[in-house]
CSV table of C-alpha atoms and ligand atoms in Angstrom, one decimal:
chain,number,residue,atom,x,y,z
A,133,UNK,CA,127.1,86.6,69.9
A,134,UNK,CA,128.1,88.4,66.9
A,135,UNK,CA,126.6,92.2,67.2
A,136,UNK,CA,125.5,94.4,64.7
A,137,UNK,CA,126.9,98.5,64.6
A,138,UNK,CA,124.2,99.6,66.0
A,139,UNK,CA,124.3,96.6,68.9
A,140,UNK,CA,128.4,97.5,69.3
A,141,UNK,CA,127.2,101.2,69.5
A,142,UNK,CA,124.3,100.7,72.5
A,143,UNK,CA,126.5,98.0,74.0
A,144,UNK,CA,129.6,100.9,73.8
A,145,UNK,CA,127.7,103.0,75.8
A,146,UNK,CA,127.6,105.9,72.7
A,147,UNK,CA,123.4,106.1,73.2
A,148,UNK,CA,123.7,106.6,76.5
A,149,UNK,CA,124.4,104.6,80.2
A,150,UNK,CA,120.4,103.0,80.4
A,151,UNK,CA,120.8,101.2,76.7
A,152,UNK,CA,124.4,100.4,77.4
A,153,UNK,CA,123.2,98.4,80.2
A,154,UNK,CA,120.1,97.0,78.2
A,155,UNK,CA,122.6,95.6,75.6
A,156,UNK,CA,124.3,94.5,78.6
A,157,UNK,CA,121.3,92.5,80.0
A,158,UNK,CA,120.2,91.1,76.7
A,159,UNK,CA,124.1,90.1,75.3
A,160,UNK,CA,124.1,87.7,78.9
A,161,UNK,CA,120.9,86.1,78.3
A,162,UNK,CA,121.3,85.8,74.4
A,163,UNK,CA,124.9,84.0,75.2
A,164,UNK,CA,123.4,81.8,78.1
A,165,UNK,CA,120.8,80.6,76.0
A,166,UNK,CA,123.1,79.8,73.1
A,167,UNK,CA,121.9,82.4,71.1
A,168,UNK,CA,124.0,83.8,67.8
A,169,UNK,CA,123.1,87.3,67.4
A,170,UNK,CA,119.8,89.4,67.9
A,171,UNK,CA,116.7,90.2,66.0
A,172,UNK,CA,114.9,93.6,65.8
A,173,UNK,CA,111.7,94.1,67.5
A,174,UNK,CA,109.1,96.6,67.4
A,175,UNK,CA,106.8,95.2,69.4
A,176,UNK,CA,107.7,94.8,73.1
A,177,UNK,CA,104.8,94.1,75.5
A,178,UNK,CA,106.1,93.8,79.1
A,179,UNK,CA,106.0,95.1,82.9
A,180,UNK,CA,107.8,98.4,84.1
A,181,UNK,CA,107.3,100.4,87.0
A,182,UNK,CA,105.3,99.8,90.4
A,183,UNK,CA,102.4,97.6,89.5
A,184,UNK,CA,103.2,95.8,93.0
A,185,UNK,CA,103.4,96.9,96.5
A,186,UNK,CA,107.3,95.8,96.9
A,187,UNK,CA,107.9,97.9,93.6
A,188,UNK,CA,106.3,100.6,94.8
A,189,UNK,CA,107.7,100.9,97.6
A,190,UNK,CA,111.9,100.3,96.5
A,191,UNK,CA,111.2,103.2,94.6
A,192,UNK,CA,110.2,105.2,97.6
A,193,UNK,CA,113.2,103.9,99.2
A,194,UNK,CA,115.8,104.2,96.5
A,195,UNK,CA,114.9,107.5,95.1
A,196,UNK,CA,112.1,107.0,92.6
A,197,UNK,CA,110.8,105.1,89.7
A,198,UNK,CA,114.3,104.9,87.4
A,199,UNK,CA,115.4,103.0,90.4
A,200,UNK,CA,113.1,100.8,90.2
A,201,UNK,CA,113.4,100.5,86.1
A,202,UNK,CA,117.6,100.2,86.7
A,203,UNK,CA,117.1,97.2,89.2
A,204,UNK,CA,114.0,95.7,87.8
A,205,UNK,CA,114.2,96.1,84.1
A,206,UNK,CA,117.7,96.5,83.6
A,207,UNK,CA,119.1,94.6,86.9
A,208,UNK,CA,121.2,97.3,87.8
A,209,UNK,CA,121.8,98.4,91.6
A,210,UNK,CA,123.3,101.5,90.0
A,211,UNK,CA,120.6,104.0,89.1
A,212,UNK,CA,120.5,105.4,85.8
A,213,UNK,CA,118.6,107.7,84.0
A,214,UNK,CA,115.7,106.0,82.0
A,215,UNK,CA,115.2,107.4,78.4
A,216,UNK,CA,112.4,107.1,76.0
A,217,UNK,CA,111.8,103.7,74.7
A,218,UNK,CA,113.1,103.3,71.7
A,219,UNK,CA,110.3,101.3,69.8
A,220,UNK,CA,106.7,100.1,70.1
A,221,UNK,CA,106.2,99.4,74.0
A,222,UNK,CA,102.9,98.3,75.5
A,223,UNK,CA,102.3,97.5,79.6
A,224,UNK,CA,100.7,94.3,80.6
A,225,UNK,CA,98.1,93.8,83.5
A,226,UNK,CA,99.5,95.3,86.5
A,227,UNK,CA,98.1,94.6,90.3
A,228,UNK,CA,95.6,96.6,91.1
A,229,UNK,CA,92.5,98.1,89.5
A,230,UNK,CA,92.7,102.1,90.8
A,231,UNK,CA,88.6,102.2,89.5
A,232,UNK,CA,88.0,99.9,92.1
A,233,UNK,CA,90.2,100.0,94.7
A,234,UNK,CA,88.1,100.1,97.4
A,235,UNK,CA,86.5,97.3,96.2
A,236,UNK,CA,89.6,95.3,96.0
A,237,UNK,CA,90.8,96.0,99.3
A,238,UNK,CA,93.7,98.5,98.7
A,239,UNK,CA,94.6,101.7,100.9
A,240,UNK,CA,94.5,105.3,98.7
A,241,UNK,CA,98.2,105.4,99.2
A,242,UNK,CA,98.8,102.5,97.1
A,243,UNK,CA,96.6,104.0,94.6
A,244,UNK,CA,98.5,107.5,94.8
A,245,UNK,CA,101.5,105.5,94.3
A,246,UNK,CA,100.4,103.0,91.5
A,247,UNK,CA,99.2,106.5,89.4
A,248,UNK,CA,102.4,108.3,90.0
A,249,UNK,CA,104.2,104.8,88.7
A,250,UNK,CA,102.1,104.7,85.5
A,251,UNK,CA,102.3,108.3,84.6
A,252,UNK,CA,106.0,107.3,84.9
A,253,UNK,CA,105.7,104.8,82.5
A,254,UNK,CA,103.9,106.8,79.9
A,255,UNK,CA,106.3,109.1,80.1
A,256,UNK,CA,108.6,107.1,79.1
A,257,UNK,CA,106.3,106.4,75.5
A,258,UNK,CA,105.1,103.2,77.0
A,259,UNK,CA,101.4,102.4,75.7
A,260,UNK,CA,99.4,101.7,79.1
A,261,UNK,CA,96.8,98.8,77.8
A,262,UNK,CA,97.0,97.4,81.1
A,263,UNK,CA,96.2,93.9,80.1
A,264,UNK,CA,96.5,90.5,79.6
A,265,UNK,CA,95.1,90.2,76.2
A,266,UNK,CA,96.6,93.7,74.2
A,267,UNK,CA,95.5,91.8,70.7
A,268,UNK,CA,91.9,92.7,71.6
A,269,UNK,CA,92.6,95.9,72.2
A,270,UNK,CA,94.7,97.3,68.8
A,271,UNK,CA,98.3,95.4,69.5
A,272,UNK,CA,97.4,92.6,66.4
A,273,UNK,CA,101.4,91.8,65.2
A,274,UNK,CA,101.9,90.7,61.9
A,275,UNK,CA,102.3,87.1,60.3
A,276,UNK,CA,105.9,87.0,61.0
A,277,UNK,CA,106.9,90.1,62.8
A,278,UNK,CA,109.3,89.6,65.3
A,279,UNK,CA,107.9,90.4,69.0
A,280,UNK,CA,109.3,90.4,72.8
A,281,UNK,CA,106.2,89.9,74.7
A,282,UNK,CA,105.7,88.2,78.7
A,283,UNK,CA,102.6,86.8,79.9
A,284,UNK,CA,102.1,83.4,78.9
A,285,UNK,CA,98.3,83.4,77.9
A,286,UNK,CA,99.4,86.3,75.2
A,287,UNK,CA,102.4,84.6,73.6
A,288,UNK,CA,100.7,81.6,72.9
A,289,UNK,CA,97.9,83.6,71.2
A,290,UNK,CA,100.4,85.6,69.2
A,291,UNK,CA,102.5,82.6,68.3
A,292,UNK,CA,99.8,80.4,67.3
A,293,UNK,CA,96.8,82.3,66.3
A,294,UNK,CA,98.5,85.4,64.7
A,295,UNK,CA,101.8,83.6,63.6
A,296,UNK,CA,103.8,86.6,65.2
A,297,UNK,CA,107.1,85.6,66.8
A,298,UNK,CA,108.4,85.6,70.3
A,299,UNK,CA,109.5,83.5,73.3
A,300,UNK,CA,107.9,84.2,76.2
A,301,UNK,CA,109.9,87.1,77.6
A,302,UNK,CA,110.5,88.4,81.5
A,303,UNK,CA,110.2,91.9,83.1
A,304,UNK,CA,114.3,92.2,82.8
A,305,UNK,CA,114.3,90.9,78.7
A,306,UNK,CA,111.5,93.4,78.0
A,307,UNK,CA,112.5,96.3,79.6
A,308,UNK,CA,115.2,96.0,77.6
A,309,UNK,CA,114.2,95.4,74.0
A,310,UNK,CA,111.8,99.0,75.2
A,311,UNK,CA,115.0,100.4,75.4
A,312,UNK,CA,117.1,99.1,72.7
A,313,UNK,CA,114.7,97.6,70.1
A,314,UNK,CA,116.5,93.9,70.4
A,315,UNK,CA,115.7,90.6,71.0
A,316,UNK,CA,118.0,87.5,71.2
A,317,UNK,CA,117.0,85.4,67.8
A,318,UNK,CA,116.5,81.6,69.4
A,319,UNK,CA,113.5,79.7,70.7
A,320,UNK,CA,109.9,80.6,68.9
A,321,UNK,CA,111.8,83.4,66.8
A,322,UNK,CA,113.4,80.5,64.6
A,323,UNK,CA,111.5,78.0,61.5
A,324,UNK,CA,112.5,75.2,63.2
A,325,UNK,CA,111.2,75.6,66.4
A,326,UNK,CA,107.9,76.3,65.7
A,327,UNK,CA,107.3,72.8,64.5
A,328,UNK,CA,104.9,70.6,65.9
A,329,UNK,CA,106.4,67.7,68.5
A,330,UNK,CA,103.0,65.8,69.2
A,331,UNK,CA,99.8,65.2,67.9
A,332,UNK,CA,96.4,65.4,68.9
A,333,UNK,CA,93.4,63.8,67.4
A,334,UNK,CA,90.2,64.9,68.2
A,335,UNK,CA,87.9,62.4,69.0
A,336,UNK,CA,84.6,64.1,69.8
A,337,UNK,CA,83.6,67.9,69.0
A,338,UNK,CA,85.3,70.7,70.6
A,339,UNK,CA,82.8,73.7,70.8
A,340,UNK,CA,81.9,75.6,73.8
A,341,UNK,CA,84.7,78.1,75.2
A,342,UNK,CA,84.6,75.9,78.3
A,343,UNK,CA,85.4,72.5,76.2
A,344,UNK,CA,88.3,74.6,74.3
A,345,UNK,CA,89.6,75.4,78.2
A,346,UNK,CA,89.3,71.9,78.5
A,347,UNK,CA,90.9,70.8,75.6
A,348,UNK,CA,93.8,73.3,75.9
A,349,UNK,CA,94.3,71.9,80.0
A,350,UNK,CA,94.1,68.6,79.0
A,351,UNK,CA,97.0,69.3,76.1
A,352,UNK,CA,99.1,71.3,78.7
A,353,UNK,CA,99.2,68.8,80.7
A,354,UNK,CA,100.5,65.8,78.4
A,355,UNK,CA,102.7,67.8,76.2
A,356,UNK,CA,103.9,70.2,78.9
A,357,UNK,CA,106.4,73.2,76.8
A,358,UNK,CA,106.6,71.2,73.3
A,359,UNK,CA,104.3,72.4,70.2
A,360,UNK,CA,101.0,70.8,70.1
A,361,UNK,CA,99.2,69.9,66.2
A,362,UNK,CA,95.7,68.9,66.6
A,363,UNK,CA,93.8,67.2,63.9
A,364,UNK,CA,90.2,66.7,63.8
A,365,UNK,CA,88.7,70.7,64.1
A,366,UNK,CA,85.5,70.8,61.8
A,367,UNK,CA,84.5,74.2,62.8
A,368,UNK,CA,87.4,77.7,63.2
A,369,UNK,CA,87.2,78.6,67.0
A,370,UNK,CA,86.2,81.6,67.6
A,371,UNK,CA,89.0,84.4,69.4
A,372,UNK,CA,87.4,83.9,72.9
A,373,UNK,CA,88.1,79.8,72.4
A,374,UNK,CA,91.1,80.3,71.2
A,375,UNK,CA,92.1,82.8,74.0
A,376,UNK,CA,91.0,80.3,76.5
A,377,UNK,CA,92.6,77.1,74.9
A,378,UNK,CA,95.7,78.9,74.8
A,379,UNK,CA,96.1,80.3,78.6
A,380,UNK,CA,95.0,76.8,79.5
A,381,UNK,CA,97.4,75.0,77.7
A,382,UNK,CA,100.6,77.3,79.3
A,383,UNK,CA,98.8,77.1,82.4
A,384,UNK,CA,99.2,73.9,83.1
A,385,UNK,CA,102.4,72.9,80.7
A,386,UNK,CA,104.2,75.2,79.1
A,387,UNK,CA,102.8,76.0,75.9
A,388,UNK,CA,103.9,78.6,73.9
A,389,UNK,CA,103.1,77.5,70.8
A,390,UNK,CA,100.3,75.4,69.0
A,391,UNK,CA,98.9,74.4,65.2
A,392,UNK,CA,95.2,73.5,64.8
A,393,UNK,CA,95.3,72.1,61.4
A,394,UNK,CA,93.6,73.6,58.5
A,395,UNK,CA,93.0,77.0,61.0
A,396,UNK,CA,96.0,78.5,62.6
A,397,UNK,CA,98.4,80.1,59.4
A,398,UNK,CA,101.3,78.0,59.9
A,399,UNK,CA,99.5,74.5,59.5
A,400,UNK,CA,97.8,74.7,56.6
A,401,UNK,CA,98.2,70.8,56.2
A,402,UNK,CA,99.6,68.6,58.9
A,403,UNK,CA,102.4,67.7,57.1
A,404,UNK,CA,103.5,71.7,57.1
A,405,UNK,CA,102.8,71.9,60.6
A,406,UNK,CA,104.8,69.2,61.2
A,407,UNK,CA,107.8,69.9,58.4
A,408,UNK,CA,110.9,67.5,58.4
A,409,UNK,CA,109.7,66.0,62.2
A,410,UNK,CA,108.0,63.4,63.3
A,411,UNK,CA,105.5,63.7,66.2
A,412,UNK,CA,107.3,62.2,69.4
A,413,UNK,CA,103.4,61.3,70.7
A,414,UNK,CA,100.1,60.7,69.1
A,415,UNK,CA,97.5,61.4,71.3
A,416,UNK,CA,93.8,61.0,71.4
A,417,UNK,CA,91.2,63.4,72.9
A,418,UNK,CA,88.0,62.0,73.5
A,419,UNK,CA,85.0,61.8,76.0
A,420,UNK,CA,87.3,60.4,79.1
A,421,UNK,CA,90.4,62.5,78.7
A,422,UNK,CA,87.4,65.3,78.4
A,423,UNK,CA,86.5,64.6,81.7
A,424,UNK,CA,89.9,63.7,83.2
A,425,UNK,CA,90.5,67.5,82.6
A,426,UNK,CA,87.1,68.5,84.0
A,427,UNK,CA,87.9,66.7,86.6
A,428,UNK,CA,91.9,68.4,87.3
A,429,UNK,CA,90.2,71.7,86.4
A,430,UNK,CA,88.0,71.1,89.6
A,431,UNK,CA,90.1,69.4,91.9
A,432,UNK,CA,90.2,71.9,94.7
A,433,UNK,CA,86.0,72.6,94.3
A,434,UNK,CA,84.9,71.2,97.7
A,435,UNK,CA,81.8,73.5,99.4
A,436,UNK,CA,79.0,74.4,97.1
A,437,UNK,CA,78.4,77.7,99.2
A,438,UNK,CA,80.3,80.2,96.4
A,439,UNK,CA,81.6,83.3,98.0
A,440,UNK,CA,83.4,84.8,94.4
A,441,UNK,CA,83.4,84.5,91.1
A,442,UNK,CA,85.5,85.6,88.4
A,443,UNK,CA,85.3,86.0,84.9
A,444,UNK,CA,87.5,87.5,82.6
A,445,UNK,CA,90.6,85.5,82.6
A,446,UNK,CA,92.3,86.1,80.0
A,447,UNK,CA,90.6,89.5,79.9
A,448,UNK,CA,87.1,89.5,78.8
A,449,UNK,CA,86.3,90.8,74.6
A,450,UNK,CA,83.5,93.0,74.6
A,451,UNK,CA,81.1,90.1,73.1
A,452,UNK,CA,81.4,87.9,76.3
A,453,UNK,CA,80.7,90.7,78.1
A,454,UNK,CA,77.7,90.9,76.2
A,455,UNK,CA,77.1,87.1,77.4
A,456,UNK,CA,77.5,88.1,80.8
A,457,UNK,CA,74.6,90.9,81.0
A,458,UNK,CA,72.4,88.4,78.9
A,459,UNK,CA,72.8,86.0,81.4
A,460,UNK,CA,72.6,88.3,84.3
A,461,UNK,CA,69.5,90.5,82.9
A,462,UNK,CA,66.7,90.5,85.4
A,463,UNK,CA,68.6,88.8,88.3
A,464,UNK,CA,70.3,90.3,91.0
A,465,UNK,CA,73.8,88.5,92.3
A,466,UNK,CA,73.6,86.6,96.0
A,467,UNK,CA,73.7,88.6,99.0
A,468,UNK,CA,76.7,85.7,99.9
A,469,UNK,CA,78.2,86.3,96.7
A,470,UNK,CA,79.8,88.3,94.9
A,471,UNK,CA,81.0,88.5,90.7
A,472,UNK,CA,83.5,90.4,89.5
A,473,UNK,CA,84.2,90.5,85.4
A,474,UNK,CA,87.6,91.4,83.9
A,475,UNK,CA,88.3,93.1,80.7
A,476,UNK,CA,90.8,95.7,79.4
A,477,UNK,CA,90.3,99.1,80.4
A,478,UNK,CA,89.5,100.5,76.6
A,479,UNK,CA,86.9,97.2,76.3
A,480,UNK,CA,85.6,98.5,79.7
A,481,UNK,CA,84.6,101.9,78.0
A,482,UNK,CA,83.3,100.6,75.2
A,483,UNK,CA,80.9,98.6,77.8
A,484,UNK,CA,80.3,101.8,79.2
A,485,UNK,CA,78.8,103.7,75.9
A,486,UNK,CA,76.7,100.5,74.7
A,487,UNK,CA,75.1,100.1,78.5
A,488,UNK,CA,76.7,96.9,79.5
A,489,UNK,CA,78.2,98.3,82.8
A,490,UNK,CA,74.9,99.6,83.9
A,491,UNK,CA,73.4,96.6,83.4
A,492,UNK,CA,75.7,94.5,85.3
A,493,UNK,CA,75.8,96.9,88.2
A,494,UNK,CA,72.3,97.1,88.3
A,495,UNK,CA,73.0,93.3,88.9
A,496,UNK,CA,75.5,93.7,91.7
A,497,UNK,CA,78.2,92.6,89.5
A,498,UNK,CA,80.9,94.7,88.9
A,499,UNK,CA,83.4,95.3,85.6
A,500,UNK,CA,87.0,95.8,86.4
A,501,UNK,CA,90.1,95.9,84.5
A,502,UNK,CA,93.6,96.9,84.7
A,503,UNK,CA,94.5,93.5,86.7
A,504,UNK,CA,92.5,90.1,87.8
A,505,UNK,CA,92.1,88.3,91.0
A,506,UNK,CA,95.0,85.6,90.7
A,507,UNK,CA,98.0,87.9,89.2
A,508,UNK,CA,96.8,91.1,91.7
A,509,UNK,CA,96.0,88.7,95.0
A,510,UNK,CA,92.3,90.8,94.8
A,511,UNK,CA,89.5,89.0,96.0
A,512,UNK,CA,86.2,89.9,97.8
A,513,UNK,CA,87.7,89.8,101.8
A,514,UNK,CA,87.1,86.8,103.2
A,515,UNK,CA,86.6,84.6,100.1
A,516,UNK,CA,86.8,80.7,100.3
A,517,UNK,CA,85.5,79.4,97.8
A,518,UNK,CA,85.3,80.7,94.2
A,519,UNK,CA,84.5,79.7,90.9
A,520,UNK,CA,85.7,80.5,86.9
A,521,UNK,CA,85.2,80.0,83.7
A,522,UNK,CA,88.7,80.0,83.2
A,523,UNK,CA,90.9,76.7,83.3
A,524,UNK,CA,93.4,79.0,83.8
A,525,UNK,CA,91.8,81.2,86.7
A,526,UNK,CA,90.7,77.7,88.5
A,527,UNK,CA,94.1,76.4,88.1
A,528,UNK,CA,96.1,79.4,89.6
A,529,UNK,CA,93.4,81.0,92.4
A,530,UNK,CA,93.8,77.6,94.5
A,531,UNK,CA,97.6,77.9,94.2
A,532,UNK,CA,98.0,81.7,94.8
A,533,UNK,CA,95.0,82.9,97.5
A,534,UNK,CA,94.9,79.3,98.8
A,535,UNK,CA,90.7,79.0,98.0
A,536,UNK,CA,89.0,76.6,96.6
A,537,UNK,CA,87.8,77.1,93.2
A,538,UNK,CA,85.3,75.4,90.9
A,539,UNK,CA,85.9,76.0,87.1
A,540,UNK,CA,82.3,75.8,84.5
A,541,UNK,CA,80.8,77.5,81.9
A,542,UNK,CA,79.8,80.8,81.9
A,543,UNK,CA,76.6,80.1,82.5
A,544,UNK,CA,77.0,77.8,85.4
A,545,UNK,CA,79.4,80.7,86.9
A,546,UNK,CA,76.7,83.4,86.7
A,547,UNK,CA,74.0,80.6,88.1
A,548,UNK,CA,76.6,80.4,91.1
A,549,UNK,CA,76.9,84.0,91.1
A,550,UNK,CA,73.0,84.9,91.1
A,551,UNK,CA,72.3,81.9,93.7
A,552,UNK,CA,75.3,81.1,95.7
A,553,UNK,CA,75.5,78.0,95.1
A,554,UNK,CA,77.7,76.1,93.1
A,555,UNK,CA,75.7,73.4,90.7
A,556,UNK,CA,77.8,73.0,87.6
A,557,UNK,CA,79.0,69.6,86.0
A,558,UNK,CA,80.0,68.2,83.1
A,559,UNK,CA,77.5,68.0,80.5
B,649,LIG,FE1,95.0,87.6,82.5
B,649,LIG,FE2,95.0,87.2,85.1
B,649,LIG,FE3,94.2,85.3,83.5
B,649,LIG,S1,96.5,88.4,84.0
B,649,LIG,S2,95.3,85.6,81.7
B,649,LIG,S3,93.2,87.3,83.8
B,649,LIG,S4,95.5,85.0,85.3
């Protein structure tokens, strides 16, 4: 890769031993992925620190949390000193909750430990959003900018909705544009890859956040990591549509990138969301593949006796939570149930001041944030069967806590919720 002075500088060790080995890091991956040089970035969202039990406890074993930034961010064995990062730096979800630990099953140590490892990683100037969705919560990047985010459900977002710029990133890449500022320029960061590969005409209307989950499973699926172009949108989804489409599609393919012609502000036309290439597959979305991905999305739902259920996946706005207590007003959850809503911790306040938390405790709900049951294994003890509104959530609780898990609207998931029983199906 051909480095700039400031790139030779980091990678000559002259700003210190931590960034030499983050230019380290990021010249091996940009080579190995056929990169030619890097781009700037001030926008890095990623994972540091001891968000999991194994994290947490290396760094007790090795000596504290740089070790666990050298091997984990920087995959060094040797332990360096961990400066300030050197640009815009947000966390992502981490694994636990610390509001509601007791709730979620973990022991006071852990939570000791999990502070001490985010006051860490404020320290370093990181901004701790603590979620999965930091464009609802003030990180909004440009048309254009250049990012280095991880989690897939937020790339796609940022790609597609915002027309921001990044490949989906991992905790070692991230760390390291924190550090340096520097991203290898390939994948999503270049014209040509953002171009559409297949497209998708609508058949029938796309409107409820559960049909754009839908939609956006069913799309995964078939087109797996290419770039989706879908035809045939009458009406601009809203953010929480959008939010789900997108973490279903790179739930179950790969997506990282998407064009909804006439909406999303690189497809103005499909022809521009297209460019010089030709789709590879038209594809038609209509009432049968609609319920082909009902269907997937509930594969594992067996037993009608719900134990869980989760909402907030990707992270709930403040307006669905808003859904929530008008659904949940006046009823009280299942004594064989139990709901548990997810939203970014600064959206959780926000619920505080305009009442929403008191009405949904006053339900027997309860609003969380910081993490969500999949990515932080937390889960009422003893749960078997769950439910979500989430294509996503449905797709990965089955895989990763081994329960079943039926996936509806929202209203069919409170209905569960409030009477324990699961009797959602496809309109
Ligand atoms: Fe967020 Fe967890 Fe879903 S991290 S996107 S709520 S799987």
């Amino acid at each position: 890769m051909k480095l700039a002075a400031d790139e030779q500088e980091m990678l000559d060790g002259k700003r210190g031993k931590a960034r030499q080995k983050a230019m380290d890091l990021l010249l091996r991956y940009g080579e190995a992925l056929g990169a030619e040089r890097f781009v700037d970035t001030s926008n890095v969202c990623g994972t540091v620190g001891a968000s999991t039990p194994f994290l947490r406890e290396y760094g007790q074993a090795h000596g504290g949390m740089d070790a666990v930034f050298s091997e984990f961010n920087l995959d060094s064995a040797e332990v360096v000193e961990i400066p300030q990062v050197a640009v815009r730096s947000a966390h992502l979800q981490q694994g636990i909750d610390p509001e509601h630990a007791e709730r979620q099953g973990i022991p006071l140590e852990v939570v000791r430990l999990h502070r001490k490892g985010e006051a860490y990683t404020a320290g370093l100037g990181v901004q701790m959003l603590n979620t999965c969705a930091p464009y609802t919560v003030g990180n909004v990047p440009a048309r254009g900018e250049h990012c280095a985010w991880m989690e897939s459900s937020a790339v796609i977002y940022i790609n597609s909705v915002l027309g921001a710029r990044t490949n989906a990133e991992g905790r070692e890449s991230a760390g390291c544009a924190m550090l340096t500022g520097k991203i290898p320029y390939w994948g999503y960061h270049l014209d040509d890859n953002r171009l559409g590969t297949h497209h998708v005409e609508l058949d029938i209307e796309v409107e409820t956040t559960a049909d754009w989950g839908l939609l956006g499973y069913y799309i995964g699926e078939v087109v797996q990591d290419r770039v989706p172009v879908i035809s045939g949108v009458h009406q601009a989804p809203d953010l929480a549509r959008l939010k789900h489409f997108g973490a279903a599609a790179a739930s179950s393919g790969g997506v990282e990138m998407y064009h909804l012609v006439g909406i999303t502000p690189e497809a103005p036309t499909r022809a521009a969301a297209f460019g010089r290439k030709q789709p590879v597959l038209e594809i038609r979305y209509g009432k049968a593949e609609r319920r082909l991905a009902y269907e997937r999305a509930n594969v594992t739902g067996k037993s009608r006796d719900v134990d869980f259920v989760m909402l907030g996946c990707p992270h709930y706005t403040l307006e669905q939570i808003g859904d929530v207590c008008r659904l949940l007003e006046g009823k009280r959850v299942h004594e064989n149930s139990e709901l548990w809503i997810f939203t970014p911790r600064q959206t959780r306040q926000l619920a505080d001041a305009k009442g929403y938390t008191r009405i949904i405790e006053a339900a027997g709900a309860h609003l969380m944030s910081d993490t969500c049951s999949a990515l932080g294994r937390v889960m009422p003890k003893g749960t078997r069967v769950a439910a979500a509104d989430s294509a996503k959530q449905s797709h990965y609780l089955p895989a990763i806590m081994g329960v079943e898990c039926w996936f509806g609207t929202t209203a069919d998931c409170v209905d569960a919720a409030v009477t324990g029983r699961w009797s959602g199906g496809l309109a």
